[in-house]
């Protein structure tokens, strides 16, 4: 059932992509665990391959459950369509693969998730794509990079783990005048707390492993075309071909499905799409509760004498607070960082936690802690770690859905004599 963007986000997250009258009355997204789909005649099957007969052929290309999740995501984001991938990293790889090729350029914000940095260094750059890393606070540098004709500009809505927020209004003005599509990785915020469409982005990307699925059960990624970029002028040959075939409105999604699904086979599994679709139904409630608890934990940590620094954009004193108020709705998300004296103190405090789990991932219903310097960033250079604020004493916390008093009580006892 198409959910007009005039309906509220929570409504679209619950009703988007489901057609009870076509699914024997099922009120939740049905799980189609089938690799292939049969047709009544050889002619129909041939027509399906030619795109003349509607229907799913093979789940590497498309699947009804994955399709329902994609429609629900597109409804939530207010986009024209989505493509769901096996992981957030697969989504980033598919995106770069369709918009750029050897010899072309892409621009990435310097503040990035460690996995994205490693992908760019070990896959994209080795494949001959030139990557410019730009500090988005340095607008003249961004303008110069955009003048070189890059195929995309990529930024995180809230940098992981730097917890910085780009000046989106100025960034989008520069990207638009250079006719470069802005791609926002909004994983840390989810569509419940951040609208990439309102910011003027062309595409929005999420690791659905995080807040969208919400309980640490399934790896996934999703890209949504927000319908705000004219693909007819884009220089990717893969896009140009689809502009001729399906028109500019659906050219990006058609090229992505062809490159990511048909050719590379990074399509999300139906079961993970089923879990993602269920997760979306409670996303807004969870994201707001986790944001409230993260703010309270951040406030508590600022009062602790063993804590030397706390970063959370929801805190009134945080350097990105004004942008958080402007760009985020309903909270600043589950992620915060705090610093203690050194690595030994960080490990001691982490090992004393009794409730929070020592695990990677974020946006889970459980509170999780990690020491970025020795884990996510252990392969990054000292310069990359410095830029991202990853010091030896830094602990990253993803606040879960447990009772707030229990979360704060856990950190209180862990830091007592760290
Ligand atoms: N983007 C961001 C901002 C992330 O934090 C992550 C993972 O933590 C990813 C992308 C990659 O997602 P996945 O782990 O689903 O591949």
Short mmCIF file of C-alpha atoms and ligand atoms in Angstrom, two decimals:
data_model
loop_
_atom_site.label_atom_id
_atom_site.label_comp_id
_atom_site.label_asym_id
_atom_site.label_seq_id
_atom_site.Cartn_x
_atom_site.Cartn_y
_atom_site.Cartn_z
CA UNK A 1 0.00 0.00 0.00
CA UNK A 2 1.53 3.30 -1.02
CA UNK A 3 1.95 5.58 1.96
CA UNK A 4 1.83 9.23 0.94
CA UNK A 5 4.59 11.32 2.49
CA UNK A 6 1.85 13.43 4.11
CA UNK A 7 1.22 10.59 6.60
CA UNK A 8 3.40 10.65 9.69
CA UNK A 9 6.70 8.80 9.82
CA UNK A 10 5.46 6.27 12.40
CA UNK A 11 2.43 5.48 10.23
CA UNK A 12 4.61 5.00 7.14
CA UNK A 13 7.02 2.80 9.13
CA UNK A 14 4.14 0.50 10.11
CA UNK A 15 1.98 0.43 6.99
CA UNK A 16 4.52 1.00 4.19
CA UNK A 17 5.18 -1.93 1.85
CA UNK A 18 2.35 -4.18 3.05
CA UNK A 19 -0.75 -5.16 1.10
CA UNK A 20 -2.94 -7.31 3.44
CA UNK A 21 -5.53 -7.87 0.70
CA UNK A 22 -2.85 -9.37 -1.56
CA UNK A 23 -1.27 -11.52 1.17
CA UNK A 24 -4.21 -13.63 2.43
CA UNK A 25 -4.90 -10.93 5.01
CA UNK A 26 -1.48 -11.17 6.68
CA UNK A 27 -0.94 -8.02 8.74
CA UNK A 28 2.84 -8.32 8.88
CA UNK A 29 5.26 -8.52 5.97
CA UNK A 30 5.12 -12.17 4.80
CA UNK A 31 8.44 -14.01 4.61
CA UNK A 32 9.03 -15.48 1.13
CA UNK A 33 11.97 -17.80 1.62
CA UNK A 34 12.23 -18.89 -2.00
CA UNK A 35 15.24 -18.53 -4.29
CA UNK A 36 13.21 -18.57 -7.49
CA UNK A 37 9.67 -17.94 -8.68
CA UNK A 38 7.68 -20.00 -11.21
CA UNK A 39 5.70 -18.60 -14.16
CA UNK A 40 2.63 -20.04 -15.92
CA UNK A 41 4.31 -20.25 -19.31
CA UNK A 42 7.70 -20.13 -21.00
CA UNK A 43 6.51 -16.93 -22.69
CA UNK A 44 5.78 -15.27 -19.33
CA UNK A 45 9.20 -16.28 -18.01
CA UNK A 46 10.90 -14.90 -21.14
CA UNK A 47 8.86 -11.69 -20.82
CA UNK A 48 9.86 -11.37 -17.16
CA UNK A 49 13.54 -11.50 -18.16
CA UNK A 50 12.85 -8.79 -20.73
CA UNK A 51 11.08 -6.66 -18.10
CA UNK A 52 7.71 -6.89 -19.95
CA UNK A 53 6.02 -9.15 -17.38
CA UNK A 54 5.93 -7.99 -13.75
CA UNK A 55 7.07 -10.33 -11.03
CA UNK A 56 10.03 -11.68 -9.17
CA UNK A 57 12.34 -14.10 -11.01
CA UNK A 58 15.18 -14.94 -8.67
CA UNK A 59 15.95 -13.62 -5.17
CA UNK A 60 19.44 -12.38 -6.08
CA UNK A 61 17.64 -9.79 -8.23
CA UNK A 62 14.48 -9.19 -6.19
CA UNK A 63 12.22 -10.93 -3.69
CA UNK A 64 8.73 -10.03 -2.35
CA UNK A 65 9.86 -9.75 1.30
CA UNK A 66 12.94 -7.71 0.42
CA UNK A 67 10.73 -5.63 -1.90
CA UNK A 68 8.27 -4.95 0.95
CA UNK A 69 11.12 -3.81 3.20
CA UNK A 70 12.50 -1.60 0.41
CA UNK A 71 9.06 -0.03 -0.13
CA UNK A 72 8.68 0.57 3.60
CA UNK A 73 12.13 2.22 3.73
CA UNK A 74 11.29 4.41 0.71
CA UNK A 75 7.97 5.39 2.35
CA UNK A 76 9.74 6.29 5.61
CA UNK A 77 12.42 8.38 3.87
CA UNK A 78 9.98 9.97 1.41
CA UNK A 79 12.07 8.56 -1.45
CA UNK A 80 11.29 7.13 -4.89
CA UNK A 81 12.67 3.67 -4.06
CA UNK A 82 15.28 1.71 -2.12
CA UNK A 83 17.74 -1.13 -2.62
CA UNK A 84 18.50 -3.43 0.32
CA UNK A 85 21.96 -5.01 0.54
CA UNK A 86 23.62 -7.72 2.61
CA UNK A 87 25.31 -5.18 4.91
CA UNK A 88 25.98 -1.49 5.33
CA UNK A 89 29.42 -2.04 3.81
CA UNK A 90 27.89 -3.88 0.84
CA UNK A 91 25.59 -0.88 0.32
CA UNK A 92 28.59 1.49 0.33
CA UNK A 93 30.47 -0.80 -2.09
CA UNK A 94 27.48 -1.10 -4.43
CA UNK A 95 26.98 2.66 -4.37
CA UNK A 96 30.61 3.40 -5.32
CA UNK A 97 30.55 0.60 -7.90
CA UNK A 98 27.59 2.10 -9.72
CA UNK A 99 28.56 5.79 -9.57
CA UNK A 100 32.32 5.54 -10.13
CA UNK A 101 34.87 3.47 -12.02
CA UNK A 102 38.65 3.43 -12.56
CA UNK A 103 39.88 6.93 -13.35
CA UNK A 104 36.94 8.78 -11.79
CA UNK A 105 36.93 10.74 -8.54
CA UNK A 106 34.77 10.65 -5.41
CA UNK A 107 34.79 12.98 -2.39
CA UNK A 108 34.37 11.63 1.15
CA UNK A 109 34.13 13.58 4.42
CA UNK A 110 37.18 12.91 6.57
CA UNK A 111 35.08 11.96 9.56
CA UNK A 112 34.04 8.38 8.75
CA UNK A 113 33.30 4.98 10.22
CA UNK A 114 36.58 2.96 10.27
CA UNK A 115 35.15 0.24 7.99
CA UNK A 116 34.39 2.83 5.30
CA UNK A 117 37.97 4.16 5.50
CA UNK A 118 39.33 0.64 5.05
CA UNK A 119 36.96 -0.05 2.13
CA UNK A 120 38.09 3.13 0.37
CA UNK A 121 41.76 2.36 0.90
CA UNK A 122 41.69 -1.36 0.14
CA UNK A 123 38.94 -1.67 -2.47
CA UNK A 124 37.97 1.63 -4.12
CA UNK A 125 41.47 3.11 -4.42
CA UNK A 126 42.94 -0.22 -5.57
CA UNK A 127 40.23 -0.35 -8.25
CA UNK A 128 41.57 2.97 -9.59
CA UNK A 129 38.94 5.32 -8.07
CA UNK A 130 40.54 8.53 -6.81
CA UNK A 131 39.25 9.36 -3.32
CA UNK A 132 39.52 12.92 -1.95
CA UNK A 133 39.06 13.12 1.82
CA UNK A 134 37.81 16.58 2.80
CA UNK A 135 37.15 18.20 6.16
CA UNK A 136 33.62 19.50 5.62
CA UNK A 137 34.27 22.47 7.93
CA UNK A 138 36.80 23.65 5.32
CA UNK A 139 34.33 24.93 2.72
CA UNK A 140 36.96 26.32 0.28
CA UNK A 141 38.63 22.87 0.25
CA UNK A 142 35.25 21.25 -0.38
CA UNK A 143 34.54 23.69 -3.21
CA UNK A 144 37.91 22.90 -4.82
CA UNK A 145 37.29 19.14 -4.52
CA UNK A 146 33.81 19.50 -6.06
CA UNK A 147 35.29 21.44 -9.00
CA UNK A 148 37.23 18.33 -10.07
CA UNK A 149 33.99 16.66 -11.24
CA UNK A 150 33.59 13.91 -8.63
CA UNK A 151 30.85 11.33 -9.04
CA UNK A 152 29.58 11.69 -5.47
CA UNK A 153 30.04 13.51 -2.17
CA UNK A 154 29.66 11.24 0.87
CA UNK A 155 29.16 12.34 4.50
CA UNK A 156 27.85 10.79 7.69
CA UNK A 157 24.89 12.56 9.34
CA UNK A 158 26.70 12.10 12.65
CA UNK A 159 30.32 10.99 12.31
CA UNK A 160 31.21 7.63 13.89
CA UNK A 161 32.93 7.95 16.37
CA UNK A 162 33.86 11.66 16.09
CA UNK A 163 30.22 12.62 16.72
CA UNK A 164 30.51 15.66 14.48
CA UNK A 165 27.67 17.03 12.35
CA UNK A 166 28.49 18.57 8.97
CA UNK A 167 27.20 22.08 8.14
CA UNK A 168 24.59 20.48 5.86
CA UNK A 169 23.05 23.71 4.56
CA UNK A 170 26.40 24.98 3.21
CA UNK A 171 27.53 21.51 2.05
CA UNK A 172 24.35 20.93 0.04
CA UNK A 173 24.57 24.41 -1.51
CA UNK A 174 28.08 23.63 -2.82
CA UNK A 175 27.16 20.09 -3.95
CA UNK A 176 24.07 21.34 -5.79
CA UNK A 177 25.87 24.08 -7.66
CA UNK A 178 28.58 21.55 -8.69
CA UNK A 179 25.80 19.06 -9.66
CA UNK A 180 27.34 16.37 -7.48
CA UNK A 181 24.95 13.99 -5.65
CA UNK A 182 25.25 14.21 -1.86
CA UNK A 183 25.05 10.78 -0.21
CA UNK A 184 24.38 10.78 3.54
CA UNK A 185 25.19 7.75 5.67
CA UNK A 186 22.59 8.28 8.41
CA UNK A 187 23.24 5.00 10.24
CA UNK A 188 23.79 6.60 13.66
CA UNK A 189 20.57 8.58 13.51
CA UNK A 190 18.13 6.41 11.50
CA UNK A 191 15.27 8.00 9.55
CA UNK A 192 13.39 8.50 12.84
CA UNK A 193 15.75 11.24 14.03
CA UNK A 194 17.17 12.67 10.81
CA UNK A 195 15.60 13.46 7.44
CA UNK A 196 18.21 13.32 4.67
CA UNK A 197 15.50 14.54 2.31
CA UNK A 198 15.00 17.75 4.30
CA UNK A 199 18.76 18.30 4.16
CA UNK A 200 18.62 18.15 0.35
CA UNK A 201 20.60 14.91 -0.07
CA UNK A 202 20.32 12.87 -3.28
CA UNK A 203 20.69 9.50 -1.56
CA UNK A 204 20.55 8.22 2.01
CA UNK A 205 22.27 5.08 3.22
CA UNK A 206 21.94 3.08 6.43
CA UNK A 207 23.47 0.04 7.96
CA UNK A 208 20.16 -1.61 8.95
CA UNK A 209 22.19 -3.75 11.35
CA UNK A 210 21.89 -0.82 13.77
CA UNK A 211 18.79 1.14 14.83
CA UNK A 212 16.54 0.03 11.98
CA UNK A 213 16.55 -3.67 12.90
CA UNK A 214 17.23 -2.60 16.45
CA UNK A 215 17.96 -5.77 18.35
CA UNK A 216 21.28 -7.00 17.05
CA UNK A 217 19.81 -9.88 15.06
CA UNK A 218 20.62 -9.21 11.40
CA UNK A 219 23.28 -7.59 9.23
CA UNK A 220 21.97 -5.41 6.40
CA UNK A 221 22.23 -2.15 4.50
CA UNK A 222 19.87 0.01 2.46
CA UNK A 223 20.17 2.89 -0.01
CA UNK A 224 17.22 5.16 -0.85
CA UNK A 225 16.97 7.54 -3.79
CA UNK A 226 15.28 10.64 -2.39
CA UNK A 227 14.20 11.85 -5.83
CA UNK A 228 15.99 15.19 -5.49
CA UNK A 229 18.85 14.73 -7.97
CA UNK A 230 18.61 14.86 -11.75
CA UNK A 231 20.51 11.77 -12.90
CA UNK A 232 20.33 12.75 -16.56
CA UNK A 233 23.59 14.71 -16.30
CA UNK A 234 25.55 12.15 -14.24
CA UNK A 235 28.73 10.88 -15.89
CA UNK A 236 28.63 7.26 -14.71
CA UNK A 237 28.19 5.04 -17.81
CA UNK A 238 26.01 2.67 -15.73
CA UNK A 239 23.65 5.55 -14.90
CA UNK A 240 23.70 6.96 -18.45
CA UNK A 241 22.58 3.60 -19.83
CA UNK A 242 19.62 3.45 -17.41
CA UNK A 243 18.69 7.09 -18.11
CA UNK A 244 18.16 5.98 -21.73
CA UNK A 245 16.34 2.77 -20.72
CA UNK A 246 14.07 3.78 -17.80
CA UNK A 247 14.40 7.58 -17.67
CA UNK A 248 16.24 9.80 -15.15
CA UNK A 249 13.76 9.29 -12.28
CA UNK A 250 14.58 5.60 -11.77
CA UNK A 251 18.00 5.47 -13.46
CA UNK A 252 20.00 5.30 -10.22
CA UNK A 253 17.89 2.53 -8.68
CA UNK A 254 17.83 0.51 -11.91
CA UNK A 255 21.62 0.76 -12.25
CA UNK A 256 22.11 -0.12 -8.59
CA UNK A 257 19.85 -3.17 -8.78
CA UNK A 258 21.66 -4.31 -11.91
CA UNK A 259 25.17 -3.76 -10.51
CA UNK A 260 24.50 -4.65 -6.88
CA UNK A 261 21.85 -7.37 -7.24
CA UNK A 262 22.05 -8.99 -10.65
CA UNK A 263 25.84 -8.74 -11.09
CA UNK A 264 27.49 -8.51 -7.68
CA UNK A 265 24.76 -10.42 -5.78
CA UNK A 266 24.83 -8.29 -2.63
CA UNK A 267 21.02 -8.40 -2.27
CA UNK A 268 19.67 -8.62 1.30
CA UNK A 269 18.34 -12.00 2.44
CA UNK A 270 14.53 -12.24 2.83
CA UNK A 271 14.84 -13.15 6.50
CA UNK A 272 16.97 -10.08 7.24
CA UNK A 273 14.50 -7.92 5.30
CA UNK A 274 11.65 -9.42 7.38
CA UNK A 275 13.50 -8.47 10.59
CA UNK A 276 14.26 -4.99 9.19
CA UNK A 277 10.60 -4.43 8.30
CA UNK A 278 9.54 -5.48 11.83
CA UNK A 279 12.23 -3.24 13.31
CA UNK A 280 10.93 -0.22 11.40
CA UNK A 281 7.55 -0.57 13.13
CA UNK A 282 9.04 0.37 16.53
CA UNK A 283 12.00 2.43 15.30
CA UNK A 284 10.74 5.88 16.31
CA UNK A 285 9.83 4.75 19.85
CA UNK A 286 13.19 3.07 20.34
CA UNK A 287 15.26 5.87 18.80
CA UNK A 288 13.61 8.50 21.00
CA UNK A 289 13.92 6.42 24.19
CA UNK A 290 17.57 5.56 23.47
CA UNK A 291 18.30 9.24 22.72
CA UNK A 292 16.74 10.31 26.04
CA UNK A 293 18.75 7.72 27.97
CA UNK A 294 21.95 8.61 26.09
CA UNK A 295 21.48 12.26 27.04
CA UNK A 296 20.96 11.37 30.69
CA UNK A 297 24.00 9.08 30.73
CA UNK A 298 26.07 11.80 29.03
CA UNK A 299 24.92 14.33 31.64
CA UNK A 300 25.84 11.93 34.43
CA UNK A 301 29.30 11.27 32.91
CA UNK A 302 30.07 15.00 32.67
CA UNK A 303 29.77 15.16 36.48
CA UNK A 304 32.16 12.25 37.08
CA UNK A 305 35.64 13.22 38.27
CA UNK A 306 37.35 10.29 36.50
CA UNK A 307 35.86 11.24 33.14
CA UNK A 308 37.99 13.75 31.24
CA UNK A 309 35.72 14.38 28.24
CA UNK A 310 32.17 13.51 27.11
CA UNK A 311 30.91 13.86 23.54
CA UNK A 312 27.21 13.82 22.80
CA UNK A 313 25.60 16.38 20.47
CA UNK A 314 22.45 16.39 22.60
CA UNK A 315 24.41 17.97 25.49
CA UNK A 316 23.85 21.73 25.68
CA UNK A 317 27.61 22.38 25.91
CA UNK A 318 28.61 20.12 23.02
CA UNK A 319 30.33 21.82 20.10
CA UNK A 320 27.75 20.38 17.64
CA UNK A 321 24.70 21.04 19.81
CA UNK A 322 23.39 23.90 17.69
CA UNK A 323 23.51 21.73 14.54
CA UNK A 324 21.90 18.83 16.43
CA UNK A 325 18.98 21.10 17.30
CA UNK A 326 18.75 22.24 13.67
CA UNK A 327 19.12 18.92 11.84
CA UNK A 328 17.97 16.20 14.25
CA UNK A 329 14.39 15.65 15.40
CA UNK A 330 13.45 13.84 18.61
CA UNK A 331 16.96 13.26 19.94
CA UNK A 332 20.61 12.83 19.04
CA UNK A 333 20.70 9.03 18.87
CA UNK A 334 22.07 6.25 21.05
CA UNK A 335 25.82 6.87 20.60
CA UNK A 336 28.08 8.82 22.94
CA UNK A 337 31.76 8.72 23.77
CA UNK A 338 33.65 9.52 26.93
CA UNK A 339 37.30 9.54 27.87
CA UNK A 340 39.23 8.35 30.88
CA UNK A 341 42.93 8.79 31.60
CA UNK A 342 44.44 6.12 29.36
CA UNK A 343 43.95 2.71 27.77
CA UNK A 344 44.49 0.80 31.05
CA UNK A 345 41.80 2.87 32.82
CA UNK A 346 39.46 2.40 29.84
CA UNK A 347 39.93 -1.39 29.87
CA UNK A 348 39.47 -1.54 33.66
CA UNK A 349 36.23 0.44 33.51
CA UNK A 350 34.93 -1.65 30.61
CA UNK A 351 35.76 -4.91 32.35
CA UNK A 352 33.86 -3.80 35.46
CA UNK A 353 30.61 -3.21 33.62
CA UNK A 354 28.03 -5.82 34.64
CA UNK A 355 25.10 -4.88 32.42
CA UNK A 356 26.59 -3.19 29.33
CA UNK A 357 28.07 -5.69 26.91
CA UNK A 358 31.58 -5.39 25.50
CA UNK A 359 30.68 -5.70 21.84
CA UNK A 360 30.86 -3.90 18.54
CA UNK A 361 27.58 -2.69 16.92
CA UNK A 362 25.33 0.18 17.90
CA UNK A 363 21.63 0.99 18.02
CA UNK A 364 21.04 -2.40 19.67
CA UNK A 365 18.39 -2.77 22.37
CA UNK A 366 21.27 -3.75 24.69
CA UNK A 367 23.78 -1.16 25.93
CA UNK A 368 27.14 -1.87 24.27
CA UNK A 369 30.62 -0.52 24.89
CA UNK A 370 33.76 -0.66 22.79
CA UNK A 371 37.30 0.74 22.90
CA UNK A 372 37.64 2.14 19.34
CA UNK A 373 41.47 2.53 19.34
CA UNK A 374 42.08 -1.21 19.86
CA UNK A 375 39.16 -2.45 17.73
CA UNK A 376 37.39 -0.58 14.91
CA UNK A 377 40.38 1.75 14.38
CA UNK A 378 43.21 -0.70 15.08
CA UNK A 379 44.13 -0.79 11.36
CA UNK A 380 43.84 2.96 10.84
CA UNK A 381 46.85 5.30 10.82
CA UNK A 382 47.69 7.52 13.79
CA UNK A 383 46.56 10.49 11.69
CA UNK A 384 43.17 8.85 10.92
CA UNK A 385 42.72 8.03 14.63
CA UNK A 386 43.67 11.57 15.70
CA UNK A 387 41.25 13.16 13.26
CA UNK A 388 38.41 10.95 14.49
CA UNK A 389 39.22 11.76 18.11
CA UNK A 390 40.12 8.13 18.82
CA UNK A 391 42.45 8.38 21.80
CA UNK A 392 43.64 5.54 24.05
CA UNK A 393 41.26 6.59 26.83
CA UNK A 394 38.16 6.84 24.60
CA UNK A 395 35.18 4.52 25.23
CA UNK A 396 32.21 4.45 22.84
CA UNK A 397 28.81 3.64 24.31
CA UNK A 398 25.67 2.71 22.43
CA UNK A 399 22.87 3.21 24.91
CA UNK A 400 20.18 0.52 24.85
CA UNK A 401 16.60 0.22 26.01
CA UNK A 402 17.25 -0.99 29.56
CA UNK A 403 15.92 1.04 32.51
CA UNK A 404 17.89 4.27 32.70
CA UNK A 405 18.69 3.85 36.43
CA UNK A 406 20.25 0.45 35.68
CA UNK A 407 22.36 1.87 32.86
CA UNK A 408 23.65 4.78 34.93
CA UNK A 409 24.11 2.52 37.97
CA UNK A 410 26.27 0.18 35.89
CA UNK A 411 28.63 2.97 34.75
CA UNK A 412 28.65 4.41 38.26
CA UNK A 413 29.91 1.18 39.82
CA UNK A 414 32.35 0.51 36.94
CA UNK A 415 33.98 3.94 37.21
CA UNK A 416 33.99 3.99 41.03
CA UNK A 417 37.67 3.12 41.42
CA UNK A 418 38.77 2.71 37.81
N1 LIG B 1 28.21 3.11 8.24
C1 LIG B 1 28.31 3.40 9.55
C2 LIG B 1 28.19 4.83 10.00
C3 LIG B 1 28.52 2.39 10.48
O1 LIG B 1 28.63 2.70 11.78
C4 LIG B 1 28.65 1.05 10.02
C5 LIG B 1 28.89 -0.05 10.98
O2 LIG B 1 29.11 0.17 12.13
C6 LIG B 1 28.54 0.80 8.65
C7 LIG B 1 28.32 1.84 7.79
C8 LIG B 1 28.69 -0.60 8.12
O3 LIG B 1 27.55 -1.34 8.35
P1 LIG B 1 27.56 -2.96 8.44
O4 LIG B 1 28.27 -3.32 9.70
O5 LIG B 1 26.10 -3.32 8.43
O6 LIG B 1 28.27 -3.45 7.23
#
